[in-house]
Each structure stands twice: as C-alpha cells, then as structure tokens.
C-alpha cells in the first residue's frame, strides 16, 4: 500500500469541489465520498451505489467545531459522546440546520454526523474544509454497491465500484472492519440505531445507563436496517457450533462444497470443505469478517456456513451484520 501523496489529496479536494466522488478510507469501512453541501454530488453517490435516493447519508466532518454548521439544538449528552468517542466509529443523529440539503438527509429533519478516526480521512476533511469553508463535510456511505458487503480495503472498493469512482485513496485495511455505531440523539433519550465497535457497554459509561437498541428491519430510516444488507451473492446459513459437524456431513452427502467461517479450528480429518478460522474475540472477528465473506463469495462454494456467534452483548454488532447478510444472500 502506498499512502496518498500531497498531490493525491489535492486531486481529491479538486474532485470534491467539482461535485465528483472520491473513495476514502475510514477506520470502519471505506466510504464513497462527495461534497455533502452539493445535492448534485450526493445524487452521484446514490447513482454509483445503485442505492434508493430516500436513504440518508452520514456527513463526515473534520472536527467538533463543524457540528453546529450542520446540527442545531445539540444536547449536552451528544457533546459528551463526541468528547469521548470522536474521532472514532460513532455516528450521531442530530436535528439538522435548515439549510442542510434534503438529498443528504433523505428529507428527514435530522442529520447523521461523524468525525472518523483515520488519518487519511481526517487529512482530506481538513484540506477540504480549508478549501470549501466551514460547512464543508463529506457525505459518505460505505463504498459498495447497494446491499452488498462493505469494503475494508482499497482493492474491495475497486472491485465494487471500478470506473464509477474517479479516485480511490488507499489507507490500507480498515482497523475496525464493520460500520460505525449509530446513536440517535435527536429524541428525549439516546437510542442505538445500529450496533458497532462502540458497544452499549462503552456508551453506558458515558450515558450513565444502558441505551435502548432499536434496529427495526424494513424501515428506510436506517438503510443498514433493511433486512437484506451486507450480503454475499452465495447462499449463506448460520449454524450453531454443536450442530456444525452434522450439518456439514449432510451437505457433503448432497455433494455441495461449503465455505465455513468459525472461530474454531477445523475438525481433524476428512474435511472436504473450505474452512476459514476467524479470531475468537469480537474485535478481531469484526476486523476480518467482511474480507472473509468476500473471499468465500469468490471461492466458488455452494454455501457459506457461518458458526452462530455467542449471544453476548460484545458480539451484538457481529450478530446483527450476520443476520442481515443471511437475509440478503443469494438463494439456494
Ligand atoms: O462506518 C460508517 O458509518 C461508514 C463509513 C464510511 O463512515 N458509513 C456507512 O454509511 O456505513 P452507510 O450509508 O452505509 O450507512 C449509514 C447509515 C444508514 O443506515 C443510514 O440510514 C443512517 O446511517 N443514517 C444516516 N443519516 C440518518 C438520519 N438522519 N437518521 C437515521 N439514520 C441515518
Ligand atoms: Mg452501507
């Protein structure tokens, strides 16, 4: 990986100012970025992703100072969350300022804001703000085609979007590997709309109590909440660890080759399936998950079999993404 040069950053700023798109690394996943204050640029994002235009986007900012250009009536608790977790994998939903384009918010009266914790993203955001002024923000959904697995390397972005994006800034593999935690601070009490690396336990330490989690499926409010999301094209099953050997034996008799993702090593002999062992801790597992699903999707297996993750809150974000991947995966 060659880190972006000064000339790359300059080109990225020029593209953004011209309403064009730039793929940017963040600590969670790669984003497909455009000038958030420019509705034509935002329309390009939806077109490149093949995403319905009523889905709101997250606006990425260089720092806290920019928040009140975008949001109004920011509650004290939101400032505390920013203090603790920004730059980092946390998105806050706040009441929007009147000028914020409907194109970004999907016509809602709220806006999603985040200061990402990746040096390349931060450098680009700072340079863009210097060039475009204090309202500068980069709207960026994950840089995948709609409904597919989010990219965690620059190569994944090229595979997903190819010619649709004129510049991909390479920031190496994403440190976190799954999308940011989303907390809605526009209501009376903060509510988690999407679990992520920052867990309810982390949030509790700041909020003083465990936040409610509301990951409704099917509602357009959070597009990641559509059941069919983050999905490979190969059919996929979640199977409990104790049922895995029987399940695979039955599949073998039927002749189909499975790709297995599990935190455990493969059984000793006679395994005719592709077995990929993932880290046994949720942080390491999240880091590797999308790359592993993508690799399995390319491996030509008939079925991707994922061992059901532990029912522990520390695994909530992973369980959430796996459920959605199963719902959106190809059919057998
Ligand atoms: O980690 C991330 O959040 C990545 C990186 C690139 O920052 N971005 C990302 O974007 O995952 P996307 O568009 O794939 O998911 C953003 C989620 C969507 O589910 C969207 O509905 C929700 O944020 N969202 C954005 N603005 C919102 C709003 N005003 N109210 C409710 N949900 C909102
Ligand atoms: Mg996405």
CSV table of C-alpha atoms and ligand atoms in Angstrom, one decimal:
chain,number,residue,atom,x,y,z
A,1,UNK,CA,0.0,0.0,0.0
A,2,UNK,CA,1.3,3.4,-1.0
A,3,UNK,CA,-0.1,6.1,1.3
A,4,UNK,CA,-1.7,9.0,-0.6
A,5,UNK,CA,0.7,11.8,-1.6
A,6,UNK,CA,0.1,15.5,-1.3
A,7,UNK,CA,-0.8,15.5,-5.0
A,8,UNK,CA,-3.4,12.8,-4.3
A,9,UNK,CA,-5.0,14.9,-1.6
A,10,UNK,CA,-5.0,17.9,-3.8
A,11,UNK,CA,-6.7,16.0,-6.6
A,12,UNK,CA,-9.2,14.6,-4.1
A,13,UNK,CA,-10.1,18.1,-2.9
A,14,UNK,CA,-10.4,19.3,-6.6
A,15,UNK,CA,-12.7,16.4,-7.4
A,16,UNK,CA,-14.9,17.1,-4.3
A,17,UNK,CA,-15.1,20.8,-5.1
A,18,UNK,CA,-16.2,19.9,-8.7
A,19,UNK,CA,-19.0,17.7,-7.3
A,20,UNK,CA,-17.2,14.4,-8.2
A,21,UNK,CA,-16.7,11.4,-6.0
A,22,UNK,CA,-13.7,10.1,-4.0
A,23,UNK,CA,-13.4,6.8,-2.2
A,24,UNK,CA,-11.9,7.3,1.2
A,25,UNK,CA,-10.6,5.0,3.9
A,26,UNK,CA,-12.1,5.3,7.4
A,27,UNK,CA,-11.3,3.2,10.4
A,28,UNK,CA,-14.7,1.3,10.0
A,29,UNK,CA,-15.1,0.7,6.2
A,30,UNK,CA,-14.2,2.6,3.0
A,31,UNK,CA,-16.7,5.3,2.2
A,32,UNK,CA,-17.8,6.7,-1.2
A,33,UNK,CA,-17.5,10.4,-0.6
A,34,UNK,CA,-19.0,13.5,-2.2
A,35,UNK,CA,-19.5,17.2,-1.1
A,36,UNK,CA,-22.3,16.9,1.4
A,37,UNK,CA,-23.4,20.5,0.7
A,38,UNK,CA,-23.8,19.9,-3.0
A,39,UNK,CA,-27.0,18.0,-3.9
A,40,UNK,CA,-25.6,17.1,-7.4
A,41,UNK,CA,-22.6,15.4,-5.8
A,42,UNK,CA,-24.9,13.5,-3.4
A,43,UNK,CA,-27.1,12.4,-6.3
A,44,UNK,CA,-23.9,10.9,-7.9
A,45,UNK,CA,-23.3,8.9,-4.8
A,46,UNK,CA,-26.7,7.3,-5.0
A,47,UNK,CA,-26.3,6.6,-8.7
A,48,UNK,CA,-22.8,5.0,-8.2
A,49,UNK,CA,-24.1,2.7,-5.5
A,50,UNK,CA,-27.4,1.9,-7.1
A,51,UNK,CA,-29.0,3.0,-3.8
A,52,UNK,CA,-32.5,4.3,-3.4
A,53,UNK,CA,-32.3,8.1,-3.0
A,54,UNK,CA,-34.5,8.4,0.1
A,55,UNK,CA,-31.8,6.8,2.3
A,56,UNK,CA,-30.0,9.3,4.4
A,57,UNK,CA,-26.2,9.6,4.3
A,58,UNK,CA,-23.6,10.2,7.1
A,59,UNK,CA,-21.8,13.5,6.9
A,60,UNK,CA,-18.2,13.2,7.8
A,61,UNK,CA,-16.6,16.3,9.4
A,62,UNK,CA,-13.0,17.4,10.3
A,63,UNK,CA,-13.8,18.1,13.9
A,64,UNK,CA,-16.3,19.1,16.6
A,65,UNK,CA,-16.2,22.8,15.5
A,66,UNK,CA,-18.1,22.0,12.4
A,67,UNK,CA,-21.0,20.3,14.2
A,68,UNK,CA,-23.2,23.4,14.7
A,69,UNK,CA,-23.0,24.3,11.0
A,70,UNK,CA,-24.9,21.1,10.4
A,71,UNK,CA,-26.9,20.4,13.5
A,72,UNK,CA,-29.0,22.6,15.8
A,73,UNK,CA,-30.1,22.2,19.4
A,74,UNK,CA,-27.3,19.7,20.1
A,75,UNK,CA,-28.0,18.2,23.5
A,76,UNK,CA,-25.3,18.1,26.2
A,77,UNK,CA,-25.2,14.3,26.1
A,78,UNK,CA,-24.3,14.4,22.4
A,79,UNK,CA,-21.3,16.7,23.2
A,80,UNK,CA,-20.2,14.2,25.8
A,81,UNK,CA,-20.4,11.4,23.4
A,82,UNK,CA,-18.3,13.4,20.8
A,83,UNK,CA,-15.7,14.2,23.5
A,84,UNK,CA,-15.3,10.6,24.4
A,85,UNK,CA,-15.5,8.8,21.0
A,86,UNK,CA,-14.5,11.3,18.3
A,87,UNK,CA,-12.5,10.9,16.2
A,88,UNK,CA,-13.9,7.4,16.0
A,89,UNK,CA,-16.5,4.9,14.9
A,90,UNK,CA,-19.6,6.7,16.3
A,91,UNK,CA,-22.3,8.4,14.2
A,92,UNK,CA,-24.7,10.8,16.0
A,93,UNK,CA,-28.1,11.6,14.6
A,94,UNK,CA,-29.0,15.2,15.5
A,95,UNK,CA,-31.6,17.8,14.5
A,96,UNK,CA,-30.4,19.4,11.2
A,97,UNK,CA,-29.9,23.0,10.4
A,98,UNK,CA,-32.5,24.4,7.9
A,99,UNK,CA,-30.0,24.7,5.0
A,100,UNK,CA,-28.9,21.1,5.0
A,101,UNK,CA,-29.9,19.6,1.7
A,102,UNK,CA,-32.8,17.0,1.7
A,103,UNK,CA,-30.6,14.9,-0.6
A,104,UNK,CA,-28.3,14.2,2.3
A,105,UNK,CA,-31.0,13.6,5.0
A,106,UNK,CA,-33.4,11.7,2.8
A,107,UNK,CA,-35.9,14.5,3.6
A,108,UNK,CA,-35.8,13.9,7.3
A,109,UNK,CA,-35.3,16.7,9.9
A,110,UNK,CA,-32.2,15.1,11.3
A,111,UNK,CA,-28.7,14.6,10.0
A,112,UNK,CA,-26.1,11.9,10.8
A,113,UNK,CA,-22.6,13.3,11.7
A,114,UNK,CA,-19.3,11.6,12.4
A,115,UNK,CA,-15.6,12.6,12.8
A,116,UNK,CA,-13.8,9.5,11.5
A,117,UNK,CA,-10.7,8.2,13.2
A,118,UNK,CA,-8.5,7.5,10.2
A,119,UNK,CA,-5.5,9.8,9.4
A,120,UNK,CA,-6.2,9.8,5.6
A,121,UNK,CA,-9.9,10.7,6.1
A,122,UNK,CA,-9.0,13.4,8.6
A,123,UNK,CA,-6.3,14.9,6.4
A,124,UNK,CA,-8.8,15.0,3.5
A,125,UNK,CA,-11.5,16.5,5.6
A,126,UNK,CA,-9.2,19.2,6.9
A,127,UNK,CA,-7.9,20.1,3.4
A,128,UNK,CA,-11.5,20.1,2.1
A,129,UNK,CA,-12.6,22.5,4.9
A,130,UNK,CA,-9.7,24.8,4.2
A,131,UNK,CA,-10.7,25.0,0.5
A,132,UNK,CA,-14.5,24.9,0.8
A,133,UNK,CA,-15.2,26.7,4.1
A,134,UNK,CA,-16.7,25.7,7.5
A,135,UNK,CA,-19.8,24.0,6.1
A,136,UNK,CA,-17.5,21.5,4.3
A,137,UNK,CA,-18.4,17.9,5.0
A,138,UNK,CA,-18.1,14.7,3.1
A,139,UNK,CA,-21.2,12.6,2.7
A,140,UNK,CA,-20.1,9.0,2.5
A,141,UNK,CA,-22.0,5.7,2.6
A,142,UNK,CA,-20.0,2.5,2.5
A,143,UNK,CA,-18.3,2.2,-0.9
A,144,UNK,CA,-20.1,-0.9,-2.1
A,145,UNK,CA,-22.9,-1.5,-4.5
A,146,UNK,CA,-26.3,-1.3,-2.6
A,147,UNK,CA,-27.0,-4.3,-0.4
A,148,UNK,CA,-23.5,-5.8,-0.8
A,149,UNK,CA,-20.6,-6.4,1.6
A,150,UNK,CA,-18.9,-3.2,2.8
A,151,UNK,CA,-15.3,-2.8,1.5
A,152,UNK,CA,-12.5,-2.9,4.1
A,153,UNK,CA,-9.6,-2.4,1.6
A,154,UNK,CA,-9.0,-0.2,-1.4
A,155,UNK,CA,-9.0,-3.3,-3.6
A,156,UNK,CA,-12.5,-4.2,-2.4
A,157,UNK,CA,-13.7,-0.7,-3.5
A,158,UNK,CA,-12.2,-1.1,-6.9
A,159,UNK,CA,-13.9,-4.5,-7.2
A,160,UNK,CA,-17.3,-3.0,-6.2
A,161,UNK,CA,-17.3,0.4,-8.0
A,162,UNK,CA,-14.4,0.3,-10.5
A,163,UNK,CA,-14.9,3.1,-13.1
A,164,UNK,CA,-17.7,4.6,-11.1
A,165,UNK,CA,-15.3,6.4,-8.8
A,166,UNK,CA,-12.5,8.5,-10.3
A,167,UNK,CA,-10.2,8.3,-7.3
A,168,UNK,CA,-9.7,5.8,-4.5
A,169,UNK,CA,-7.4,6.9,-1.7
A,170,UNK,CA,-5.7,3.9,-0.2
A,171,UNK,CA,-5.4,4.0,3.6
A,172,UNK,CA,-4.7,0.3,4.0
A,173,UNK,CA,-7.0,-2.3,5.6
A,174,UNK,CA,-9.7,-0.7,7.9
A,175,UNK,CA,-8.8,-1.1,11.6
A,176,UNK,CA,-12.4,-1.8,12.8
A,177,UNK,CA,-13.9,-3.5,9.8
A,178,UNK,CA,-17.6,-3.0,10.4
A,179,UNK,CA,-19.7,0.2,10.1
A,180,UNK,CA,-19.9,2.8,12.9
A,181,UNK,CA,-22.3,2.6,15.8
A,182,UNK,CA,-25.2,4.9,15.2
A,183,UNK,CA,-26.8,6.7,18.2
A,184,UNK,CA,-29.9,8.9,17.7
A,185,UNK,CA,-29.6,11.9,20.0
A,186,UNK,CA,-32.5,13.8,18.4
A,187,UNK,CA,-35.0,12.2,20.8
A,188,UNK,CA,-35.6,12.6,24.5
A,189,UNK,CA,-33.2,9.7,25.2
A,190,UNK,CA,-30.3,8.4,23.1
A,191,UNK,CA,-31.2,5.3,21.2
A,192,UNK,CA,-28.8,2.9,19.3
A,193,UNK,CA,-30.0,2.5,15.7
A,194,UNK,CA,-27.0,0.4,14.6
A,195,UNK,CA,-24.7,-1.6,16.9
A,196,UNK,CA,-21.0,-1.3,16.2
A,197,UNK,CA,-17.5,-1.4,17.6
A,198,UNK,CA,-18.6,1.1,20.3
A,199,UNK,CA,-20.8,-1.2,22.3
A,200,UNK,CA,-23.7,-0.5,24.6
A,201,UNK,CA,-21.3,-1.0,27.5
A,202,UNK,CA,-19.0,1.7,26.2
A,203,UNK,CA,-22.0,4.0,25.7
A,204,UNK,CA,-23.3,3.2,29.2
A,205,UNK,CA,-20.0,4.5,30.7
A,206,UNK,CA,-20.8,8.0,29.3
A,207,UNK,CA,-24.6,8.0,29.4
A,208,UNK,CA,-24.9,6.6,32.9
A,209,UNK,CA,-27.3,3.9,31.8
A,210,UNK,CA,-27.6,1.3,29.1
A,211,UNK,CA,-29.1,2.8,25.9
A,212,UNK,CA,-32.1,1.3,24.2
A,213,UNK,CA,-31.4,-0.5,20.9
A,214,UNK,CA,-33.8,-0.1,18.1
A,215,UNK,CA,-32.7,-1.9,14.9
A,216,UNK,CA,-36.0,-2.1,13.2
A,217,UNK,CA,-35.9,-4.1,10.0
A,218,UNK,CA,-37.5,-2.8,6.8
A,219,UNK,CA,-37.7,0.8,7.8
A,220,UNK,CA,-36.0,3.1,5.4
A,221,UNK,CA,-34.8,5.4,8.2
A,222,UNK,CA,-31.6,3.5,8.6
A,223,UNK,CA,-30.7,1.7,5.4
A,224,UNK,CA,-28.5,-0.7,7.2
A,225,UNK,CA,-31.7,-1.7,9.0
A,226,UNK,CA,-33.1,-3.2,5.8
A,227,UNK,CA,-33.1,-6.9,6.4
A,228,UNK,CA,-31.2,-7.6,3.1
A,229,UNK,CA,-27.9,-5.8,3.7
A,230,UNK,CA,-24.2,-6.5,3.9
A,231,UNK,CA,-24.8,-9.6,1.8
A,232,UNK,CA,-22.7,-12.0,-0.3
A,233,UNK,CA,-24.2,-13.4,-3.5
A,234,UNK,CA,-23.5,-17.0,-2.4
A,235,UNK,CA,-26.3,-18.5,-0.2
A,236,UNK,CA,-25.4,-18.3,3.4
A,237,UNK,CA,-26.5,-20.2,6.6
A,238,UNK,CA,-25.9,-19.6,10.3
A,239,UNK,CA,-25.4,-22.9,12.1
A,240,UNK,CA,-24.8,-23.4,15.9
A,241,UNK,CA,-21.4,-24.8,16.7
A,242,UNK,CA,-22.7,-28.0,18.2
A,243,UNK,CA,-24.8,-28.7,15.1
A,244,UNK,CA,-22.0,-27.9,12.6
A,245,UNK,CA,-20.4,-31.3,12.2
A,246,UNK,CA,-23.8,-33.0,11.4
A,247,UNK,CA,-24.8,-30.1,9.1
A,248,UNK,CA,-21.6,-30.4,7.1
A,249,UNK,CA,-21.8,-34.2,6.9
A,250,UNK,CA,-25.3,-33.9,5.5
A,251,UNK,CA,-24.2,-31.3,3.0
A,252,UNK,CA,-21.2,-33.5,1.9
A,253,UNK,CA,-23.6,-36.4,1.1
A,254,UNK,CA,-25.5,-34.0,-1.1
A,255,UNK,CA,-22.3,-33.1,-2.9
A,256,UNK,CA,-22.1,-29.4,-2.3
A,257,UNK,CA,-18.9,-27.8,-1.1
A,258,UNK,CA,-19.3,-25.4,1.8
A,259,UNK,CA,-17.2,-22.5,2.9
A,260,UNK,CA,-17.1,-22.4,6.7
A,261,UNK,CA,-16.4,-19.4,8.9
A,262,UNK,CA,-15.8,-20.3,12.5
A,263,UNK,CA,-13.7,-19.1,15.5
A,264,UNK,CA,-12.7,-22.7,16.0
A,265,UNK,CA,-10.1,-24.8,14.1
A,266,UNK,CA,-11.4,-27.3,11.5
A,267,UNK,CA,-12.1,-30.9,12.7
A,268,UNK,CA,-9.1,-33.1,12.1
A,269,UNK,CA,-9.6,-35.4,9.1
A,270,UNK,CA,-11.8,-35.8,6.1
A,271,UNK,CA,-12.8,-32.1,5.9
A,272,UNK,CA,-13.7,-31.5,2.3
A,273,UNK,CA,-15.0,-28.1,2.9
A,274,UNK,CA,-13.2,-24.7,2.8
A,275,UNK,CA,-12.6,-23.8,6.4
A,276,UNK,CA,-11.6,-20.3,7.5
A,277,UNK,CA,-10.8,-19.8,11.1
A,278,UNK,CA,-11.6,-16.3,12.4
A,279,UNK,CA,-10.4,-14.7,15.6
A,280,UNK,CA,-12.3,-15.8,18.7
A,281,UNK,CA,-12.6,-12.3,20.1
A,282,UNK,CA,-15.3,-9.9,18.7
A,283,UNK,CA,-12.9,-7.1,17.9
A,284,UNK,CA,-10.6,-9.4,15.8
A,285,UNK,CA,-13.6,-11.2,14.3
A,286,UNK,CA,-15.2,-7.9,13.2
A,287,UNK,CA,-11.9,-6.8,11.7
A,288,UNK,CA,-11.7,-9.9,9.5
A,289,UNK,CA,-15.4,-10.6,8.8
A,290,UNK,CA,-16.1,-8.7,5.6
A,291,UNK,CA,-12.9,-9.7,3.9
A,292,UNK,CA,-13.6,-13.4,4.8
A,293,UNK,CA,-17.2,-13.2,3.5
A,294,UNK,CA,-15.9,-11.6,0.3
A,295,UNK,CA,-13.2,-14.2,-0.2
A,296,UNK,CA,-15.8,-17.0,0.4
A,297,UNK,CA,-18.1,-15.4,-2.1
A,298,UNK,CA,-15.3,-15.7,-4.7
A,299,UNK,CA,-14.2,-19.2,-3.7
A,300,UNK,CA,-16.9,-20.9,-5.7
A,301,UNK,CA,-18.5,-22.7,-2.8
A,302,UNK,CA,-22.2,-23.7,-3.0
A,303,UNK,CA,-23.0,-22.4,0.5
A,304,UNK,CA,-21.3,-20.2,3.1
A,305,UNK,CA,-21.8,-21.6,6.6
A,306,UNK,CA,-21.1,-19.3,9.5
A,307,UNK,CA,-21.0,-20.6,13.0
A,308,UNK,CA,-23.6,-18.7,15.1
A,309,UNK,CA,-21.7,-16.1,17.2
A,310,UNK,CA,-22.1,-16.0,21.0
A,311,UNK,CA,-25.2,-14.4,22.4
A,312,UNK,CA,-23.1,-12.0,24.4
A,313,UNK,CA,-23.6,-8.1,24.0
A,314,UNK,CA,-19.9,-7.8,23.0
A,315,UNK,CA,-20.9,-9.8,19.8
A,316,UNK,CA,-24.1,-7.8,19.1
A,317,UNK,CA,-22.8,-5.9,16.1
A,318,UNK,CA,-21.4,-9.0,14.5
A,319,UNK,CA,-24.7,-10.9,15.1
A,320,UNK,CA,-26.5,-8.0,13.6
A,321,UNK,CA,-24.4,-8.0,10.4
A,322,UNK,CA,-24.5,-11.8,10.0
A,323,UNK,CA,-28.3,-11.8,10.3
A,324,UNK,CA,-28.6,-9.2,7.6
A,325,UNK,CA,-26.0,-11.0,5.4
A,326,UNK,CA,-28.1,-14.2,5.6
A,327,UNK,CA,-31.3,-12.3,4.8
A,328,UNK,CA,-29.7,-10.6,1.7
A,329,UNK,CA,-27.5,-13.5,0.4
A,330,UNK,CA,-28.2,-15.5,-2.8
A,331,UNK,CA,-30.9,-18.2,-2.7
A,332,UNK,CA,-30.1,-21.9,-2.9
B,1,LIG,O1,-18.9,3.4,9.4
B,1,LIG,C1,-19.7,4.0,8.8
B,1,LIG,O2,-20.7,4.6,9.3
B,1,LIG,C2,-19.5,4.1,7.3
B,1,LIG,C3,-18.2,5.0,7.0
B,1,LIG,C4,-18.0,5.2,5.5
B,1,LIG,O3,-18.3,6.2,7.7
B,1,LIG,N1,-20.6,4.6,6.6
B,1,LIG,C5,-21.7,3.9,6.5
B,1,LIG,O4,-22.7,4.6,5.7
B,1,LIG,O5,-21.9,2.8,6.9
B,1,LIG,P1,-24.0,3.9,5.1
B,1,LIG,O6,-24.7,4.9,4.3
B,1,LIG,O7,-23.7,2.6,4.5
B,1,LIG,O8,-24.8,3.7,6.4
B,1,LIG,C6,-25.2,4.9,7.1
B,1,LIG,C7,-26.4,4.6,7.9
B,1,LIG,C8,-27.6,4.3,7.1
B,1,LIG,O9,-28.1,3.1,7.7
B,1,LIG,C9,-28.5,5.5,7.2
B,1,LIG,O10,-29.8,5.2,7.1
B,1,LIG,C10,-28.1,6.0,8.6
B,1,LIG,O11,-26.7,5.8,8.7
B,1,LIG,N2,-28.4,7.4,8.7
B,1,LIG,C11,-27.8,8.5,8.2
B,1,LIG,N3,-28.5,9.6,8.5
B,1,LIG,C12,-29.5,9.3,9.2
B,1,LIG,C13,-30.6,10.0,9.9
B,1,LIG,N4,-30.7,11.3,9.7
B,1,LIG,N5,-31.5,9.3,10.6
B,1,LIG,C14,-31.4,8.0,10.7
B,1,LIG,N6,-30.4,7.2,10.2
B,1,LIG,C15,-29.5,7.9,9.4
B,2,LIG,MG1,-23.6,0.6,3.8
